[in-house]
Amino acid sequence: MSTIELNKRQELIVQIVKDNGPITGEAIADQLNLTRATLRPDLAILTMAGYLDARPRVGYYFTGKTSSQVLTDKIKKLQVKDFQSIPVVVAENVSVYDAIVTMFLEDVGTLFVVDEGSILVGVLSRKDLLRASIGKQELSSIPVNIIMTRMPNITMCEKEDSLIDVAQKLIEKQIDALPIVKPTEKGIEVIGRITKTNMTKALVSLAIDGLV
């Protein structure tokens, strides 16, 4: 759940728990002259949102966190795998012309370049392709491995990484996307991508659906 605006009953519940916690659901219901069943949805919301916590046979207690702290904690728990996209890859011997066509047809801003064993060897951005397009070079005769960013200069991430850490990398490196990789015996395999668009979708998801 997100940092919701609490209704009056939920505010009362939080205050009761602050003053008396740990306290059972039955005791809270008694103070409000309500049944335990009536309070169950409110208690569930407050617990999932991070205002309260509960322990078996002990009861509910106040976490001591403000709304902003709850929001920060939830954001820090978001991982790359929750919002990743399918990677768009090209072979290292593909021409710059074909790479431009692929980028246009796939509607992406970054291509990941792989070798014959499907191992990551480079990254192509819009800027790389635009730079190669300036001049009178024959784009169909230039392989992308001439203009791509190569290892070890590729910024990468893994699916278990924190989404906020990856967002910081995108900002610091001033790039549009990162490959999500998995180390293998053969090398580094691309299993996904995370982009500025994914970050925007995550932000909209948090606002509309609440924090997961």
mmCIF file with all atom_site columns, N, CA and C in Angstrom, residues 3 6 11 13 23 30 32 40-43 61 88 92 101-102 125 129 147 150 154 156 173 177 195 197 204:
data_model
loop_
_atom_site.group_PDB
_atom_site.id
_atom_site.type_symbol
_atom_site.label_atom_id
_atom_site.label_alt_id
_atom_site.label_comp_id
_atom_site.label_asym_id
_atom_site.label_entity_id
_atom_site.label_seq_id
_atom_site.pdbx_PDB_ins_code
_atom_site.Cartn_x
_atom_site.Cartn_y
_atom_site.Cartn_z
_atom_site.occupancy
_atom_site.B_iso_or_equiv
_atom_site.pdbx_formal_charge
_atom_site.auth_seq_id
_atom_site.auth_comp_id
_atom_site.auth_asym_id
_atom_site.auth_atom_id
_atom_site.pdbx_PDB_model_num
ATOM 1  N N  . THR A 1 3   ? 1.525   5.504  0.945   1.00 0.00 ? 3   THR A N  1
ATOM 2  C CA . THR A 1 3   ? 1.308   6.358  2.105   1.00 0.00 ? 3   THR A CA 1
ATOM 3  C C  . THR A 1 3   ? -0.030  7.043  1.908   1.00 0.00 ? 3   THR A C  1
ATOM 4  N N  . LEU A 1 6   ? -5.170  8.735  5.769   1.00 0.00 ? 6   LEU A N  1
ATOM 5  C CA . LEU A 1 6   ? -5.946  7.916  6.690   1.00 0.00 ? 6   LEU A CA 1
ATOM 6  C C  . LEU A 1 6   ? -7.301  8.538  6.961   1.00 0.00 ? 6   LEU A C  1
ATOM 7  N N  . GLU A 1 11  ? -6.999  6.889  11.832  1.00 0.00 ? 11  GLU A N  1
ATOM 8  C CA . GLU A 1 11  ? -6.196  7.781  12.666  1.00 0.00 ? 11  GLU A CA 1
ATOM 9  C C  . GLU A 1 11  ? -6.380  7.452  14.145  1.00 0.00 ? 11  GLU A C  1
ATOM 10 N N  . ILE A 1 13  ? -7.204  4.504  15.365  1.00 0.00 ? 13  ILE A N  1
ATOM 11 C CA . ILE A 1 13  ? -6.537  3.227  15.612  1.00 0.00 ? 13  ILE A CA 1
ATOM 12 C C  . ILE A 1 13  ? -5.041  3.447  15.838  1.00 0.00 ? 13  ILE A C  1
ATOM 13 N N  . ILE A 1 23  ? -0.971  -3.933 21.589  1.00 0.00 ? 23  ILE A N  1
ATOM 14 C CA . ILE A 1 23  ? -2.366  -4.089 21.968  1.00 0.00 ? 23  ILE A CA 1
ATOM 15 C C  . ILE A 1 23  ? -3.055  -5.004 20.968  1.00 0.00 ? 23  ILE A C  1
ATOM 16 N N  . ASP A 1 30  ? -12.642 -2.895 21.272  1.00 0.00 ? 30  ASP A N  1
ATOM 17 C CA . ASP A 1 30  ? -13.388 -2.532 22.480  1.00 0.00 ? 30  ASP A CA 1
ATOM 18 C C  . ASP A 1 30  ? -13.348 -1.030 22.729  1.00 0.00 ? 30  ASP A C  1
ATOM 19 N N  . LEU A 1 32  ? -13.114 1.284  20.620  1.00 0.00 ? 32  LEU A N  1
ATOM 20 C CA . LEU A 1 32  ? -13.883 1.996  19.592  1.00 0.00 ? 32  LEU A CA 1
ATOM 21 C C  . LEU A 1 32  ? -15.346 1.543  19.557  1.00 0.00 ? 32  LEU A C  1
ATOM 22 N N  . ARG A 1 40  ? -11.003 -5.268 10.969  1.00 0.00 ? 40  ARG A N  1
ATOM 23 C CA . ARG A 1 40  ? -10.005 -6.069 10.263  1.00 0.00 ? 40  ARG A CA 1
ATOM 24 C C  . ARG A 1 40  ? -9.454  -5.391 8.997   1.00 0.00 ? 40  ARG A C  1
ATOM 25 N N  . PRO A 1 41  ? -10.301 -4.823 8.112   1.00 0.00 ? 41  PRO A N  1
ATOM 26 C CA . PRO A 1 41  ? -9.758  -4.167 6.920   1.00 0.00 ? 41  PRO A CA 1
ATOM 27 C C  . PRO A 1 41  ? -8.850  -2.982 7.254   1.00 0.00 ? 41  PRO A C  1
ATOM 28 N N  . ASP A 1 42  ? -9.249  -2.186 8.264   1.00 0.00 ? 42  ASP A N  1
ATOM 29 C CA . ASP A 1 42  ? -8.428  -1.033 8.639   1.00 0.00 ? 42  ASP A CA 1
ATOM 30 C C  . ASP A 1 42  ? -7.079  -1.482 9.190   1.00 0.00 ? 42  ASP A C  1
ATOM 31 N N  . LEU A 1 43  ? -7.086  -2.506 10.018  1.00 0.00 ? 43  LEU A N  1
ATOM 32 C CA . LEU A 1 43  ? -5.841  -3.003 10.584  1.00 0.00 ? 43  LEU A CA 1
ATOM 33 C C  . LEU A 1 43  ? -4.928  -3.571 9.491   1.00 0.00 ? 43  LEU A C  1
ATOM 34 N N  . TYR A 1 61  ? 1.604   -2.921 17.292  1.00 0.00 ? 61  TYR A N  1
ATOM 35 C CA . TYR A 1 61  ? 2.395   -1.841 17.872  1.00 0.00 ? 61  TYR A CA 1
ATOM 36 C C  . TYR A 1 61  ? 2.745   -0.837 16.779  1.00 0.00 ? 61  TYR A C  1
ATOM 37 N N  . VAL A 1 88  ? 16.515  -5.744 -26.347 1.00 0.00 ? 88  VAL A N  1
ATOM 38 C CA . VAL A 1 88  ? 16.599  -5.813 -27.807 1.00 0.00 ? 88  VAL A CA 1
ATOM 39 C C  . VAL A 1 88  ? 18.076  -5.918 -28.154 1.00 0.00 ? 88  VAL A C  1
ATOM 40 N N  . GLU A 1 92  ? 27.153  -8.530 -33.295 1.00 0.00 ? 92  GLU A N  1
ATOM 41 C CA . GLU A 1 92  ? 28.227  -7.552 -33.411 1.00 0.00 ? 92  GLU A CA 1
ATOM 42 C C  . GLU A 1 92  ? 28.654  -7.295 -34.854 1.00 0.00 ? 92  GLU A C  1
ATOM 43 N N  . VAL A 1 101 ? 17.615  0.593  -38.295 1.00 0.00 ? 101 VAL A N  1
ATOM 44 C CA . VAL A 1 101 ? 16.301  0.054  -38.649 1.00 0.00 ? 101 VAL A CA 1
ATOM 45 C C  . VAL A 1 101 ? 15.713  -0.717 -37.459 1.00 0.00 ? 101 VAL A C  1
ATOM 46 N N  . THR A 1 102 ? 16.538  -1.529 -36.797 1.00 0.00 ? 102 THR A N  1
ATOM 47 C CA . THR A 1 102 ? 16.068  -2.298 -35.640 1.00 0.00 ? 102 THR A CA 1
ATOM 48 C C  . THR A 1 102 ? 15.603  -1.380 -34.517 1.00 0.00 ? 102 THR A C  1
ATOM 49 N N  . SER A 1 125 ? 23.785  3.264  -28.392 1.00 0.00 ? 125 SER A N  1
ATOM 50 C CA . SER A 1 125 ? 22.776  4.262  -28.042 1.00 0.00 ? 125 SER A CA 1
ATOM 51 C C  . SER A 1 125 ? 22.366  5.042  -29.289 1.00 0.00 ? 125 SER A C  1
ATOM 52 N N  . LEU A 1 129 ? 24.613  5.901  -32.924 1.00 0.00 ? 129 LEU A N  1
ATOM 53 C CA . LEU A 1 129 ? 24.142  5.731  -34.306 1.00 0.00 ? 129 LEU A CA 1
ATOM 54 C C  . LEU A 1 129 ? 24.037  7.062  -35.032 1.00 0.00 ? 129 LEU A C  1
ATOM 55 N N  . ILE A 1 147 ? 31.557  1.130  -33.658 1.00 0.00 ? 147 ILE A N  1
ATOM 56 C CA . ILE A 1 147 ? 31.076  2.354  -32.988 1.00 0.00 ? 147 ILE A CA 1
ATOM 57 C C  . ILE A 1 147 ? 30.480  2.115  -31.603 1.00 0.00 ? 147 ILE A C  1
ATOM 58 N N  . ARG A 1 150 ? 32.209  -0.557 -25.613 1.00 0.00 ? 150 ARG A N  1
ATOM 59 C CA . ARG A 1 150 ? 32.662  -1.914 -25.329 1.00 0.00 ? 150 ARG A CA 1
ATOM 60 C C  . ARG A 1 150 ? 32.871  -2.157 -23.840 1.00 0.00 ? 150 ARG A C  1
ATOM 61 N N  . ILE A 1 154 ? 30.840  -0.677 -20.015 1.00 0.00 ? 154 ILE A N  1
ATOM 62 C CA . ILE A 1 154 ? 29.388  -0.817 -20.021 1.00 0.00 ? 154 ILE A CA 1
ATOM 63 C C  . ILE A 1 154 ? 28.869  -0.832 -18.575 1.00 0.00 ? 154 ILE A C  1
ATOM 64 N N  . MET A 1 156 ? 26.158  -1.873 -16.028 1.00 0.00 ? 156 MET A N  1
ATOM 65 C CA . MET A 1 156 ? 25.192  -2.967 -16.018 1.00 0.00 ? 156 MET A CA 1
ATOM 66 C C  . MET A 1 156 ? 24.487  -3.058 -14.666 1.00 0.00 ? 156 MET A C  1
ATOM 67 N N  . LYS A 1 173 ? 25.443  8.462  -15.168 1.00 0.00 ? 173 LYS A N  1
ATOM 68 C CA . LYS A 1 173 ? 26.086  8.150  -16.444 1.00 0.00 ? 173 LYS A CA 1
ATOM 69 C C  . LYS A 1 173 ? 25.434  8.877  -17.627 1.00 0.00 ? 173 LYS A C  1
ATOM 70 N N  . ALA A 1 177 ? 19.411  3.628  -20.725 1.00 0.00 ? 177 ALA A N  1
ATOM 71 C CA . ALA A 1 177 ? 19.068  2.251  -20.360 1.00 0.00 ? 177 ALA A CA 1
ATOM 72 C C  . ALA A 1 177 ? 20.294  1.492  -19.869 1.00 0.00 ? 177 ALA A C  1
ATOM 73 N N  . THR A 1 195 ? 15.071  0.933  -18.206 1.00 0.00 ? 195 THR A N  1
ATOM 74 C CA . THR A 1 195 ? 15.198  2.210  -18.897 1.00 0.00 ? 195 THR A CA 1
ATOM 75 C C  . THR A 1 195 ? 14.556  3.343  -18.102 1.00 0.00 ? 195 THR A C  1
ATOM 76 N N  . THR A 1 197 ? 12.113  4.934  -19.158 1.00 0.00 ? 197 THR A N  1
ATOM 77 C CA . THR A 1 197 ? 10.676  4.691  -19.313 1.00 0.00 ? 197 THR A CA 1
ATOM 78 C C  . THR A 1 197 ? 10.173  3.737  -18.233 1.00 0.00 ? 197 THR A C  1
ATOM 79 N N  . VAL A 1 204 ? 4.517   5.968  -11.850 1.00 0.00 ? 204 VAL A N  1
ATOM 80 C CA . VAL A 1 204 ? 3.071   6.013  -12.077 1.00 0.00 ? 204 VAL A CA 1
ATOM 81 C C  . VAL A 1 204 ? 2.384   4.876  -11.323 1.00 0.00 ? 204 VAL A C  1
#
